[in-house]
Structures are given as structure tokens and as C-alpha cells.
Amino acid sequence: MAAMARPARWHRNISAKVAAIPMIATALCIFIGGTAWTVVYSFTNSKLLPKESFVGLRQYERLWGSSKWLTSIENLAIYGAFSLIFALVIGFLLAALLDQKIRFEDTFRTILLYPFALSFIVTGLAWQWILNPDFGVQAVVRGLGWESFTFDPLYNPDIVIYGVLIAGLWHETGLIMCLMLAGLRGIDEDIWKAARIDGIPTWKTYLFIVIPMMRGIFITAIVLIASGIIKVYDLVVAQTGGGPGIASEVPAKYVYDAMFLSQNLGQGFAASTMMLLTVVIIVVPWAYLEFGGKRK
């Protein structure tokens, strides 16, 4: 009977499965094929155009010997760690405040979500102006009497990545807040009542009851934030152009510069492969722990 049931399950929704064939073929041919093509040609000496002149690991040796690449990796690690932590914390705190049924909630929610509607280019240019020491925050504060006040992160190579981080958080925190608010609104009111009856402090209710129940929301938020971290490019270009010097370089910009400015496709492919490898190292263990253990 079990052997007969299998064909029956396979033939269910056959029209939907046939309709999905073009999408599957596109994914296999374009995405997977393009990825494999990039990895293969990262071992070549391709310059302006791809060519099958294999040089082994030479492109990777040059890559990891480049101070620009090492700086970009360090910047991505700093930007990624702080962006992930602060976006989740600030987004959740804002959602918890809005969940108190405050007046003008719709207005505040719209204001906080509005930055996400802007492109990273617009966000970067806006914060380039705000952080400009001649007419931004520093100029305003000095105009109020604090002549010694200094706040010019975009012009200080030691802290420039934190200036980029400020703009990134302003852009993405509103979306995370909306996701968290939706999760909080899905918590049964009886849970809050039971916690109050048992005398559990509000912060413990959030930390030990509510947040574990919002696990799916947090996973979604982390995936969205992480995807933005890996591909951060236009925000840096709009704010700093990678400067001062190479102080705010990021891997995506390194790939673009190598492929289109330096006309060194092999080096760009090698950098792209390392970015892909980083994603795989992070995603595969997470996917196994998240979904693999459920198949028993």
C-alpha cells in the first residue's frame, strides 16, 4: 500500500509542478551556473575579458596580500556585528514602546519606517550632509556655543566605518521595528495576563517568554539584516567613496573596483568567491541546525 501511495503523492498538483519547471531551470542555469562560472574563472588570469589562462591560487594570494581587501574585511566585520546587534535591539525596543497602544502610533510607525523607503544612495547622501563638519551636526552644535565640540566621523579614518553604520541603522531599523511589532501583536493577551498575575516583572516576561515565542520573527530579521550587510556597497559609495584613503572600503566595492575600474576580472572573481564562501560557511550550519534536526 505504501508503494502505491508514493506515485499518487507525486501526481498531486502536477500542473503546478510543470509550471515550476521554467523557474527551476532558470535557477539552475543562471544562478548556479553563473556561480560555478565565477568560481572557475577566479583561478584564471582574466583581465578585461574572461580567458582560460589558469594560474592556480595566484589570484587568492594577491587578494589576501592586498591591504585594501584586508581593510574591507575588517570594516565588514565591524559594520556587520554592530549593525546586527543594534538593529535588533533598537528595533525591538521601538516595537515594545509602540505596542503600548500609545497615541499617534500610526504616525510614529510611518515616520520610523520611512527611511527604509529611501534608496541607500539617498540615505548615504543625506547622512553625508548631516555628518559634514562644515554645515552638519558639528556646525550646529558649535553654533549653539560649544566651540570645542567635534563630530566628523566621515573625515576620520579611525572611525569612518561608524559613520557609515549610523546611516545604515537609520535606514534599516524601521523595518526591523515593524517586524517585531507584528510579532508582539501576535502574542496572546492571556500570556501577558498570566505573567502579571504571577508577579513576573515586565522585563522578565519579554526576555524569557515573549522573545522565545518570537523566534521566527528574529530569524527573519537576522536574515534580512545579514543580506544587507554582505552586499553593502551603495551606502559606502554615496557617503565616503571608500575614503578617507581606503579606510571605509568594503568587499562589494572591492569587487566592483577590481572588475570594472582595474579591469582585472580574475581578481574580482576571486573576491566574489570569498564572499560566497563566507555566506556558505554561515548559512549551511545554520540551515542544518534549523531544519536538519527536524527530519526524524
PDB file of C-alpha atoms in Angstrom:
ATOM      1  CA  MET A   1       0.000   0.000   0.000  1.00  0.00           C
ATOM      2  CA  ALA A   2       2.875   2.353   0.825  1.00  0.00           C
ATOM      3  CA  ALA A   3       4.473   1.652  -2.556  1.00  0.00           C
ATOM      4  CA  MET A   4       1.197   2.514  -4.277  1.00  0.00           C
ATOM      5  CA  ALA A   5       0.778   5.715  -2.279  1.00  0.00           C
ATOM      6  CA  ARG A   6       4.052   7.234  -3.467  1.00  0.00           C
ATOM      7  CA  PRO A   7       3.056   7.618  -7.131  1.00  0.00           C
ATOM      8  CA  ALA A   8      -0.233   9.120  -6.003  1.00  0.00           C
ATOM      9  CA  ARG A   9       1.582  11.823  -3.992  1.00  0.00           C
ATOM     10  CA  TRP A  10       3.913  12.508  -6.916  1.00  0.00           C
ATOM     11  CA  HIS A  11       0.997  13.101  -9.274  1.00  0.00           C
ATOM     12  CA  ARG A  12      -0.718  15.568  -6.968  1.00  0.00           C
ATOM     13  CA  ASN A  13      -0.666  19.165  -8.234  1.00  0.00           C
ATOM     14  CA  ILE A  14       1.124  18.003 -11.357  1.00  0.00           C
ATOM     15  CA  SER A  15       0.156  21.180 -13.236  1.00  0.00           C
ATOM     16  CA  ALA A  16       1.806  23.358 -10.566  1.00  0.00           C
ATOM     17  CA  LYS A  17       4.955  21.253 -10.717  1.00  0.00           C
ATOM     18  CA  VAL A  18       5.100  21.521 -14.500  1.00  0.00           C
ATOM     19  CA  ALA A  19       4.606  25.294 -14.246  1.00  0.00           C
ATOM     20  CA  ALA A  20       7.558  25.474 -11.846  1.00  0.00           C
ATOM     21  CA  ILE A  21       9.949  23.825 -14.324  1.00  0.00           C
ATOM     22  CA  PRO A  22      10.965  27.113 -16.063  1.00  0.00           C
ATOM     23  CA  MET A  23      11.748  28.720 -12.696  1.00  0.00           C
ATOM     24  CA  ILE A  24      13.801  25.714 -11.591  1.00  0.00           C
ATOM     25  CA  ALA A  25      15.648  25.630 -14.917  1.00  0.00           C
ATOM     26  CA  THR A  26      16.362  29.347 -14.639  1.00  0.00           C
ATOM     27  CA  ALA A  27      17.739  28.917 -11.128  1.00  0.00           C
ATOM     28  CA  LEU A  28      19.961  26.001 -12.170  1.00  0.00           C
ATOM     29  CA  CYS A  29      21.250  27.552 -15.381  1.00  0.00           C
ATOM     30  CA  ILE A  30      21.642  31.191 -14.373  1.00  0.00           C
ATOM     31  CA  PHE A  31      22.253  31.299 -10.640  1.00  0.00           C
ATOM     32  CA  ILE A  32      24.068  28.025 -10.040  1.00  0.00           C
ATOM     33  CA  GLY A  33      25.717  28.100 -13.471  1.00  0.00           C
ATOM     34  CA  GLY A  34      26.811  31.705 -13.026  1.00  0.00           C
ATOM     35  CA  THR A  35      28.199  30.933  -9.590  1.00  0.00           C
ATOM     36  CA  ALA A  36      30.165  27.953 -10.908  1.00  0.00           C
ATOM     37  CA  TRP A  37      31.466  30.069 -13.818  1.00  0.00           C
ATOM     38  CA  THR A  38      32.660  32.752 -11.385  1.00  0.00           C
ATOM     39  CA  VAL A  39      34.455  30.215  -9.186  1.00  0.00           C
ATOM     40  CA  VAL A  40      36.178  28.558 -12.169  1.00  0.00           C
ATOM     41  CA  TYR A  41      37.402  31.826 -13.665  1.00  0.00           C
ATOM     42  CA  SER A  42      38.684  33.013 -10.286  1.00  0.00           C
ATOM     43  CA  PHE A  43      41.591  30.627 -10.946  1.00  0.00           C
ATOM     44  CA  THR A  44      42.462  32.358 -14.229  1.00  0.00           C
ATOM     45  CA  ASN A  45      44.445  35.440 -15.184  1.00  0.00           C
ATOM     46  CA  SER A  46      41.404  37.091 -16.796  1.00  0.00           C
ATOM     47  CA  LYS A  47      41.758  40.829 -17.279  1.00  0.00           C
ATOM     48  CA  LEU A  48      39.353  42.882 -19.394  1.00  0.00           C
ATOM     49  CA  LEU A  49      37.700  39.747 -20.820  1.00  0.00           C
ATOM     50  CA  PRO A  50      37.467  36.193 -19.443  1.00  0.00           C
ATOM     51  CA  LYS A  51      40.155  33.839 -20.711  1.00  0.00           C
ATOM     52  CA  GLU A  52      41.092  30.283 -19.849  1.00  0.00           C
ATOM     53  CA  SER A  53      44.588  31.076 -18.613  1.00  0.00           C
ATOM     54  CA  PHE A  54      44.686  29.188 -15.327  1.00  0.00           C
ATOM     55  CA  VAL A  55      47.140  30.420 -12.699  1.00  0.00           C
ATOM     56  CA  GLY A  56      46.097  28.275  -9.739  1.00  0.00           C
ATOM     57  CA  LEU A  57      45.719  30.144  -6.458  1.00  0.00           C
ATOM     58  CA  ARG A  58      47.669  33.208  -7.564  1.00  0.00           C
ATOM     59  CA  GLN A  59      44.595  35.467  -7.564  1.00  0.00           C
ATOM     60  CA  TYR A  60      43.770  34.414  -4.000  1.00  0.00           C
ATOM     61  CA  GLU A  61      47.346  35.008  -2.880  1.00  0.00           C
ATOM     62  CA  ARG A  62      47.189  38.518  -4.337  1.00  0.00           C
ATOM     63  CA  LEU A  63      43.784  39.033  -2.742  1.00  0.00           C
ATOM     64  CA  TRP A  64      44.877  38.171   0.791  1.00  0.00           C
ATOM     65  CA  GLY A  65      48.086  40.095   0.307  1.00  0.00           C
ATOM     66  CA  SER A  66      46.151  43.264  -0.506  1.00  0.00           C
ATOM     67  CA  SER A  67      45.817  45.804   2.310  1.00  0.00           C
ATOM     68  CA  LYS A  68      42.665  47.126   0.626  1.00  0.00           C
ATOM     69  CA  TRP A  69      40.978  43.711   0.835  1.00  0.00           C
ATOM     70  CA  LEU A  70      42.041  43.176   4.445  1.00  0.00           C
ATOM     71  CA  THR A  71      40.690  46.612   5.355  1.00  0.00           C
ATOM     72  CA  SER A  72      37.414  45.833   3.620  1.00  0.00           C
ATOM     73  CA  ILE A  73      37.066  42.552   5.534  1.00  0.00           C
ATOM     74  CA  GLU A  74      37.753  44.311   8.838  1.00  0.00           C
ATOM     75  CA  ASN A  75      35.207  47.019   8.008  1.00  0.00           C
ATOM     76  CA  LEU A  76      32.584  44.444   7.054  1.00  0.00           C
ATOM     77  CA  ALA A  77      33.125  42.593  10.335  1.00  0.00           C
ATOM     78  CA  ILE A  78      32.743  45.788  12.375  1.00  0.00           C
ATOM     79  CA  TYR A  79      29.773  47.041  10.375  1.00  0.00           C
ATOM     80  CA  GLY A  80      28.122  43.610  10.402  1.00  0.00           C
ATOM     81  CA  ALA A  81      28.488  42.922  14.121  1.00  0.00           C
ATOM     82  CA  PHE A  82      27.256  46.325  15.270  1.00  0.00           C
ATOM     83  CA  SER A  83      24.548  46.526  12.617  1.00  0.00           C
ATOM     84  CA  LEU A  84      23.126  43.140  13.594  1.00  0.00           C
ATOM     85  CA  ILE A  85      23.156  43.849  17.323  1.00  0.00           C
ATOM     86  CA  PHE A  86      21.907  47.438  17.280  1.00  0.00           C
ATOM     87  CA  ALA A  87      19.266  46.882  14.587  1.00  0.00           C
ATOM     88  CA  LEU A  88      17.741  44.009  16.567  1.00  0.00           C
ATOM     89  CA  VAL A  89      17.931  45.765  19.937  1.00  0.00           C
ATOM     90  CA  ILE A  90      16.718  49.183  18.772  1.00  0.00           C
ATOM     91  CA  GLY A  91      14.053  47.654  16.539  1.00  0.00           C
ATOM     92  CA  PHE A  92      12.698  45.519  19.367  1.00  0.00           C
ATOM     93  CA  LEU A  93      12.724  48.384  21.883  1.00  0.00           C
ATOM     94  CA  LEU A  94      10.874  50.671  19.473  1.00  0.00           C
ATOM     95  CA  ALA A  95       8.351  47.915  18.781  1.00  0.00           C
ATOM     96  CA  ALA A  96       7.845  47.337  22.513  1.00  0.00           C
ATOM     97  CA  LEU A  97       7.170  51.060  23.007  1.00  0.00           C
ATOM     98  CA  LEU A  98       4.689  51.219  20.130  1.00  0.00           C
ATOM     99  CA  ASP A  99       2.986  48.080  21.440  1.00  0.00           C
ATOM    100  CA  GLN A 100       1.853  50.050  24.489  1.00  0.00           C
ATOM    101  CA  LYS A 101      -1.043  51.453  22.415  1.00  0.00           C
ATOM    102  CA  ILE A 102       0.368  54.983  22.522  1.00  0.00           C
ATOM    103  CA  ARG A 103      -1.376  57.919  20.858  1.00  0.00           C
ATOM    104  CA  PHE A 104      -0.426  58.691  17.251  1.00  0.00           C
ATOM    105  CA  GLU A 105       1.001  55.211  16.867  1.00  0.00           C
ATOM    106  CA  ASP A 106       0.345  55.182  13.120  1.00  0.00           C
ATOM    107  CA  THR A 107       2.196  58.478  12.724  1.00  0.00           C
ATOM    108  CA  PHE A 108       5.243  57.297  14.666  1.00  0.00           C
ATOM    109  CA  ARG A 109       5.273  53.984  12.809  1.00  0.00           C
ATOM    110  CA  THR A 110       5.190  55.770   9.456  1.00  0.00           C
ATOM    111  CA  ILE A 111       7.983  58.160  10.474  1.00  0.00           C
ATOM    112  CA  LEU A 112      10.194  55.318  11.697  1.00  0.00           C
ATOM    113  CA  LEU A 113       9.567  53.168   8.621  1.00  0.00           C
ATOM    114  CA  TYR A 114      10.015  55.995   6.111  1.00  0.00           C
ATOM    115  CA  PRO A 115      13.860  55.748   5.860  1.00  0.00           C
ATOM    116  CA  PHE A 116      13.545  52.189   4.554  1.00  0.00           C
ATOM    117  CA  ALA A 117      11.569  53.515   1.587  1.00  0.00           C
ATOM    118  CA  LEU A 118      14.620  55.514   0.511  1.00  0.00           C
ATOM    119  CA  SER A 119      17.435  54.033  -1.534  1.00  0.00           C
ATOM    120  CA  PHE A 120      20.857  53.576   0.035  1.00  0.00           C
ATOM    121  CA  ILE A 121      22.186  56.255  -2.306  1.00  0.00           C
ATOM    122  CA  VAL A 122      19.713  58.824  -0.960  1.00  0.00           C
ATOM    123  CA  THR A 123      20.401  57.694   2.613  1.00  0.00           C
ATOM    124  CA  GLY A 124      24.159  57.964   2.094  1.00  0.00           C
ATOM    125  CA  LEU A 125      23.957  61.434   0.565  1.00  0.00           C
ATOM    126  CA  ALA A 126      21.627  62.654   3.323  1.00  0.00           C
ATOM    127  CA  TRP A 127      23.945  61.445   6.075  1.00  0.00           C
ATOM    128  CA  GLN A 128      26.982  62.738   4.243  1.00  0.00           C
ATOM    129  CA  TRP A 129      25.405  66.179   4.624  1.00  0.00           C
ATOM    130  CA  ILE A 130      24.317  65.591   8.238  1.00  0.00           C
ATOM    131  CA  LEU A 131      27.807  64.440   9.284  1.00  0.00           C
ATOM    132  CA  ASN A 132      29.642  67.124   7.333  1.00  0.00           C
ATOM    133  CA  PRO A 133      31.614  69.203   9.890  1.00  0.00           C
ATOM    134  CA  ASP A 134      31.086  72.445   7.961  1.00  0.00           C
ATOM    135  CA  PHE A 135      27.291  72.511   7.975  1.00  0.00           C
ATOM    136  CA  GLY A 136      26.101  69.317   9.721  1.00  0.00           C
ATOM    137  CA  VAL A 137      25.799  68.264  13.350  1.00  0.00           C
ATOM    138  CA  GLN A 138      29.202  69.662  14.321  1.00  0.00           C
ATOM    139  CA  ALA A 139      28.447  73.093  12.841  1.00  0.00           C
ATOM    140  CA  VAL A 140      25.017  73.236  14.516  1.00  0.00           C
ATOM    141  CA  VAL A 141      26.352  72.330  17.967  1.00  0.00           C
ATOM    142  CA  ARG A 142      29.244  74.779  17.651  1.00  0.00           C
ATOM    143  CA  GLY A 143      26.745  77.442  16.622  1.00  0.00           C
ATOM    144  CA  LEU A 144      24.962  76.874  19.951  1.00  0.00           C
ATOM    145  CA  GLY A 145      28.121  77.767  21.860  1.00  0.00           C
ATOM    146  CA  TRP A 146      30.101  74.522  22.226  1.00  0.00           C
ATOM    147  CA  GLU A 147      33.087  75.636  20.164  1.00  0.00           C
ATOM    148  CA  SER A 148      35.234  72.652  21.121  1.00  0.00           C
ATOM    149  CA  PHE A 149      32.641  70.086  20.000  1.00  0.00           C
ATOM    150  CA  THR A 150      33.972  67.724  17.321  1.00  0.00           C
ATOM    151  CA  PHE A 151      31.928  65.178  15.400  1.00  0.00           C
ATOM    152  CA  ASP A 152      33.309  64.351  11.960  1.00  0.00           C
ATOM    153  CA  PRO A 153      33.328  60.537  11.644  1.00  0.00           C
ATOM    154  CA  LEU A 154      33.352  60.549   7.840  1.00  0.00           C
ATOM    155  CA  TYR A 155      36.626  62.501   7.815  1.00  0.00           C
ATOM    156  CA  ASN A 156      38.395  60.421  10.462  1.00  0.00           C
ATOM    157  CA  PRO A 157      39.854  57.169   9.050  1.00  0.00           C
ATOM    158  CA  ASP A 158      39.813  55.560  12.505  1.00  0.00           C
ATOM    159  CA  ILE A 159      36.036  55.859  12.961  1.00  0.00           C
ATOM    160  CA  VAL A 160      34.689  56.391   9.430  1.00  0.00           C
ATOM    161  CA  ILE A 161      33.021  52.963   9.352  1.00  0.00           C
ATOM    162  CA  TYR A 162      30.946  54.002  12.377  1.00  0.00           C
ATOM    163  CA  GLY A 163      29.663  56.995  10.421  1.00  0.00           C
ATOM    164  CA  VAL A 164      28.521  54.556   7.727  1.00  0.00           C
ATOM    165  CA  LEU A 165      26.994  52.397  10.466  1.00  0.00           C
ATOM    166  CA  ILE A 166      24.866  55.308  11.724  1.00  0.00           C
ATOM    167  CA  ALA A 167      23.347  55.778   8.272  1.00  0.00           C
ATOM    168  CA  GLY A 168      22.793  52.036   7.869  1.00  0.00           C
ATOM    169  CA  LEU A 169      20.978  51.746  11.201  1.00  0.00           C
ATOM    170  CA  TRP A 170      18.796  54.754  10.382  1.00  0.00           C
ATOM    171  CA  HIS A 171      17.840  53.064   7.122  1.00  0.00           C
ATOM    172  CA  GLU A 172      17.038  49.552   8.335  1.00  0.00           C
ATOM    173  CA  THR A 173      15.846  49.873  11.937  1.00  0.00           C
ATOM    174  CA  GLY A 174      12.324  50.918  10.925  1.00  0.00           C
ATOM    175  CA  LEU A 175      11.755  47.684   9.015  1.00  0.00           C
ATOM    176  CA  ILE A 176      13.007  45.593  11.923  1.00  0.00           C
ATOM    177  CA  MET A 177      10.724  47.577  14.235  1.00  0.00           C
ATOM    178  CA  CYS A 178       7.694  46.733  12.069  1.00  0.00           C
ATOM    179  CA  LEU A 179       8.601  43.033  12.022  1.00  0.00           C
ATOM    180  CA  MET A 180       8.992  42.991  15.794  1.00  0.00           C
ATOM    181  CA  LEU A 181       5.737  44.906  16.282  1.00  0.00           C
ATOM    182  CA  ALA A 182       3.894  42.348  14.158  1.00  0.00           C
ATOM    183  CA  GLY A 183       5.390  39.596  16.305  1.00  0.00           C
ATOM    184  CA  LEU A 184       4.410  41.322  19.538  1.00  0.00           C
ATOM    185  CA  ARG A 185       0.855  41.845  18.303  1.00  0.00           C
ATOM    186  CA  GLY A 186       0.679  38.096  17.687  1.00  0.00           C
ATOM    187  CA  ILE A 187       1.349  37.260  21.349  1.00  0.00           C
ATOM    188  CA  ASP A 188      -1.820  36.070  23.081  1.00  0.00           C
ATOM    189  CA  GLU A 189      -3.118  38.588  25.598  1.00  0.00           C
ATOM    190  CA  ASP A 190      -3.693  35.734  28.076  1.00  0.00           C
ATOM    191  CA  ILE A 191       0.081  35.278  28.331  1.00  0.00           C
ATOM    192  CA  TRP A 192       0.504  38.873  29.487  1.00  0.00           C
ATOM    193  CA  LYS A 193      -2.341  38.468  31.976  1.00  0.00           C
ATOM    194  CA  ALA A 194      -0.879  35.239  33.373  1.00  0.00           C
ATOM    195  CA  ALA A 195       2.536  36.891  33.763  1.00  0.00           C
ATOM    196  CA  ARG A 196       1.015  39.825  35.654  1.00  0.00           C
ATOM    197  CA  ILE A 197      -0.997  37.504  37.919  1.00  0.00           C
ATOM    198  CA  ASP A 198       2.163  35.507  38.726  1.00  0.00           C
ATOM    199  CA  GLY A 199       4.000  38.746  39.538  1.00  0.00           C
ATOM    200  CA  ILE A 200       6.620  38.304  36.826  1.00  0.00           C
ATOM    201  CA  PRO A 201       8.395  41.616  36.067  1.00  0.00           C
ATOM    202  CA  THR A 202       7.769  43.047  32.623  1.00  0.00           C
ATOM    203  CA  TRP A 203      11.409  42.759  31.557  1.00  0.00           C
ATOM    204  CA  LYS A 204      11.475  39.070  32.512  1.00  0.00           C
ATOM    205  CA  THR A 205       8.253  38.495  30.588  1.00  0.00           C
ATOM    206  CA  TYR A 206       9.852  39.941  27.485  1.00  0.00           C
ATOM    207  CA  LEU A 207      13.188  38.186  27.970  1.00  0.00           C
ATOM    208  CA  PHE A 208      12.078  34.676  28.971  1.00  0.00           C
ATOM    209  CA  ILE A 209       8.584  34.342  27.489  1.00  0.00           C
ATOM    210  CA  VAL A 210       7.905  36.774  24.651  1.00  0.00           C
ATOM    211  CA  ILE A 211      11.265  36.746  22.836  1.00  0.00           C
ATOM    212  CA  PRO A 212      11.483  32.904  22.682  1.00  0.00           C
ATOM    213  CA  MET A 213       7.962  32.887  21.232  1.00  0.00           C
ATOM    214  CA  MET A 214       9.117  35.331  18.535  1.00  0.00           C
ATOM    215  CA  ARG A 215      11.927  33.072  17.349  1.00  0.00           C
ATOM    216  CA  GLY A 216      10.651  33.001  13.767  1.00  0.00           C
ATOM    217  CA  ILE A 217      10.441  36.804  13.635  1.00  0.00           C
ATOM    218  CA  PHE A 218      14.014  37.126  14.896  1.00  0.00           C
ATOM    219  CA  ILE A 219      15.272  34.636  12.308  1.00  0.00           C
ATOM    220  CA  THR A 220      13.562  36.601   9.534  1.00  0.00           C
ATOM    221  CA  ALA A 221      15.031  39.860  10.853  1.00  0.00           C
ATOM    222  CA  ILE A 222      18.523  38.363  11.078  1.00  0.00           C
ATOM    223  CA  VAL A 223      18.339  37.065   7.501  1.00  0.00           C
ATOM    224  CA  LEU A 224      17.232  40.487   6.213  1.00  0.00           C
ATOM    225  CA  ILE A 225      19.944  42.309   8.156  1.00  0.00           C
ATOM    226  CA  ALA A 226      22.647  39.825   7.142  1.00  0.00           C
ATOM    227  CA  SER A 227      21.747  40.097   3.452  1.00  0.00           C
ATOM    228  CA  GLY A 228      22.081  43.872   3.688  1.00  0.00           C
ATOM    229  CA  ILE A 229      25.431  43.570   5.461  1.00  0.00           C
ATOM    230  CA  ILE A 230      27.016  41.278   2.869  1.00  0.00           C
ATOM    231  CA  LYS A 231      26.009  43.428  -0.100  1.00  0.00           C
ATOM    232  CA  VAL A 232      26.596  46.855   1.450  1.00  0.00           C
ATOM    233  CA  TYR A 233      28.028  48.935  -1.361  1.00  0.00           C
ATOM    234  CA  ASP A 234      25.986  51.938  -2.456  1.00  0.00           C
ATOM    235  CA  LEU A 235      25.813  53.342   1.074  1.00  0.00           C
ATOM    236  CA  VAL A 236      29.616  53.470   1.231  1.00  0.00           C
ATOM    237  CA  VAL A 237      29.924  54.879  -2.292  1.00  0.00           C
ATOM    238  CA  ALA A 238      27.404  57.640  -1.565  1.00  0.00           C
ATOM    239  CA  GLN A 239      28.874  58.606   1.813  1.00  0.00           C
ATOM    240  CA  THR A 240      32.609  58.212   1.526  1.00  0.00           C
ATOM    241  CA  GLY A 241      33.568  56.633  -1.797  1.00  0.00           C
ATOM    242  CA  GLY A 242      35.686  54.223   0.248  1.00  0.00           C
ATOM    243  CA  GLY A 243      37.699  57.021   1.856  1.00  0.00           C
ATOM    244  CA  PRO A 244      39.448  58.668   3.504  1.00  0.00           C
ATOM    245  CA  GLY A 245      42.019  56.714   1.511  1.00  0.00           C
ATOM    246  CA  ILE A 246      40.819  53.110   1.789  1.00  0.00           C
ATOM    247  CA  ALA A 247      39.532  53.456   5.366  1.00  0.00           C
ATOM    248  CA  SER A 248      35.892  52.627   4.545  1.00  0.00           C
ATOM    249  CA  GLU A 249      36.359  50.030   1.826  1.00  0.00           C
ATOM    250  CA  VAL A 250      34.007  47.012   1.851  1.00  0.00           C
ATOM    251  CA  PRO A 251      34.215  43.708  -0.086  1.00  0.00           C
ATOM    252  CA  ALA A 252      31.422  44.539  -2.561  1.00  0.00           C
ATOM    253  CA  LYS A 253      33.195  47.761  -3.527  1.00  0.00           C
ATOM    254  CA  TYR A 254      36.500  45.908  -3.823  1.00  0.00           C
ATOM    255  CA  VAL A 255      34.863  43.503  -6.300  1.00  0.00           C
ATOM    256  CA  TYR A 256      33.427  46.362  -8.361  1.00  0.00           C
ATOM    257  CA  ASP A 257      36.723  48.264  -8.413  1.00  0.00           C
ATOM    258  CA  ALA A 258      38.701  45.174  -9.403  1.00  0.00           C
ATOM    259  CA  MET A 259      36.366  44.165 -12.213  1.00  0.00           C
ATOM    260  CA  PHE A 260      35.370  47.496 -13.732  1.00  0.00           C
ATOM    261  CA  LEU A 261      37.990  50.058 -12.699  1.00  0.00           C
ATOM    262  CA  SER A 262      41.143  47.935 -12.622  1.00  0.00           C
ATOM    263  CA  GLN A 263      39.788  45.661 -15.388  1.00  0.00           C
ATOM    264  CA  ASN A 264      41.011  42.594 -13.512  1.00  0.00           C
ATOM    265  CA  LEU A 265      38.187  40.064 -13.769  1.00  0.00           C
ATOM    266  CA  GLY A 266      40.219  37.283 -12.183  1.00  0.00           C
ATOM    267  CA  GLN A 267      40.813  39.302  -9.032  1.00  0.00           C
ATOM    268  CA  GLY A 268      37.178  40.360  -8.894  1.00  0.00           C
ATOM    269  CA  PHE A 269      36.032  36.758  -9.322  1.00  0.00           C
ATOM    270  CA  ALA A 270      38.364  35.655  -6.511  1.00  0.00           C
ATOM    271  CA  ALA A 271      36.955  38.302  -4.170  1.00  0.00           C
ATOM    272  CA  SER A 272      33.395  37.320  -5.164  1.00  0.00           C
ATOM    273  CA  THR A 273      34.183  33.675  -4.436  1.00  0.00           C
ATOM    274  CA  MET A 274      35.479  34.560  -0.983  1.00  0.00           C
ATOM    275  CA  MET A 275      32.262  36.492  -0.292  1.00  0.00           C
ATOM    276  CA  LEU A 276      30.260  33.455  -1.434  1.00  0.00           C
ATOM    277  CA  LEU A 277      32.352  31.158   0.748  1.00  0.00           C
ATOM    278  CA  THR A 278      31.682  33.377   3.761  1.00  0.00           C
ATOM    279  CA  VAL A 279      27.946  33.180   3.152  1.00  0.00           C
ATOM    280  CA  VAL A 280      28.088  29.393   2.742  1.00  0.00           C
ATOM    281  CA  ILE A 281      30.096  28.942   5.960  1.00  0.00           C
ATOM    282  CA  ILE A 282      27.457  30.921   7.862  1.00  0.00           C
ATOM    283  CA  VAL A 283      24.281  29.713   6.144  1.00  0.00           C
ATOM    284  CA  VAL A 284      24.911  25.960   5.799  1.00  0.00           C
ATOM    285  CA  PRO A 285      25.493  25.231   9.535  1.00  0.00           C
ATOM    286  CA  TRP A 286      22.538  27.470  10.434  1.00  0.00           C
ATOM    287  CA  ALA A 287      20.267  25.735   7.902  1.00  0.00           C
ATOM    288  CA  TYR A 288      21.334  22.318   9.193  1.00  0.00           C
ATOM    289  CA  LEU A 289      20.689  23.245  12.810  1.00  0.00           C
ATOM    290  CA  GLU A 290      17.413  24.952  11.928  1.00  0.00           C
ATOM    291  CA  PHE A 291      15.911  22.374   9.589  1.00  0.00           C
ATOM    292  CA  GLY A 292      18.096  19.257   9.593  1.00  0.00           C
ATOM    293  CA  GLY A 293      17.288  18.236  13.153  1.00  0.00           C
ATOM    294  CA  LYS A 294      13.554  18.263  12.440  1.00  0.00           C
ATOM    295  CA  ARG A 295      13.719  15.374   9.983  1.00  0.00           C
ATOM    296  CA  LYS A 296      13.419  12.240  12.024  1.00  0.00           C
TER     297      LYS A 296
END
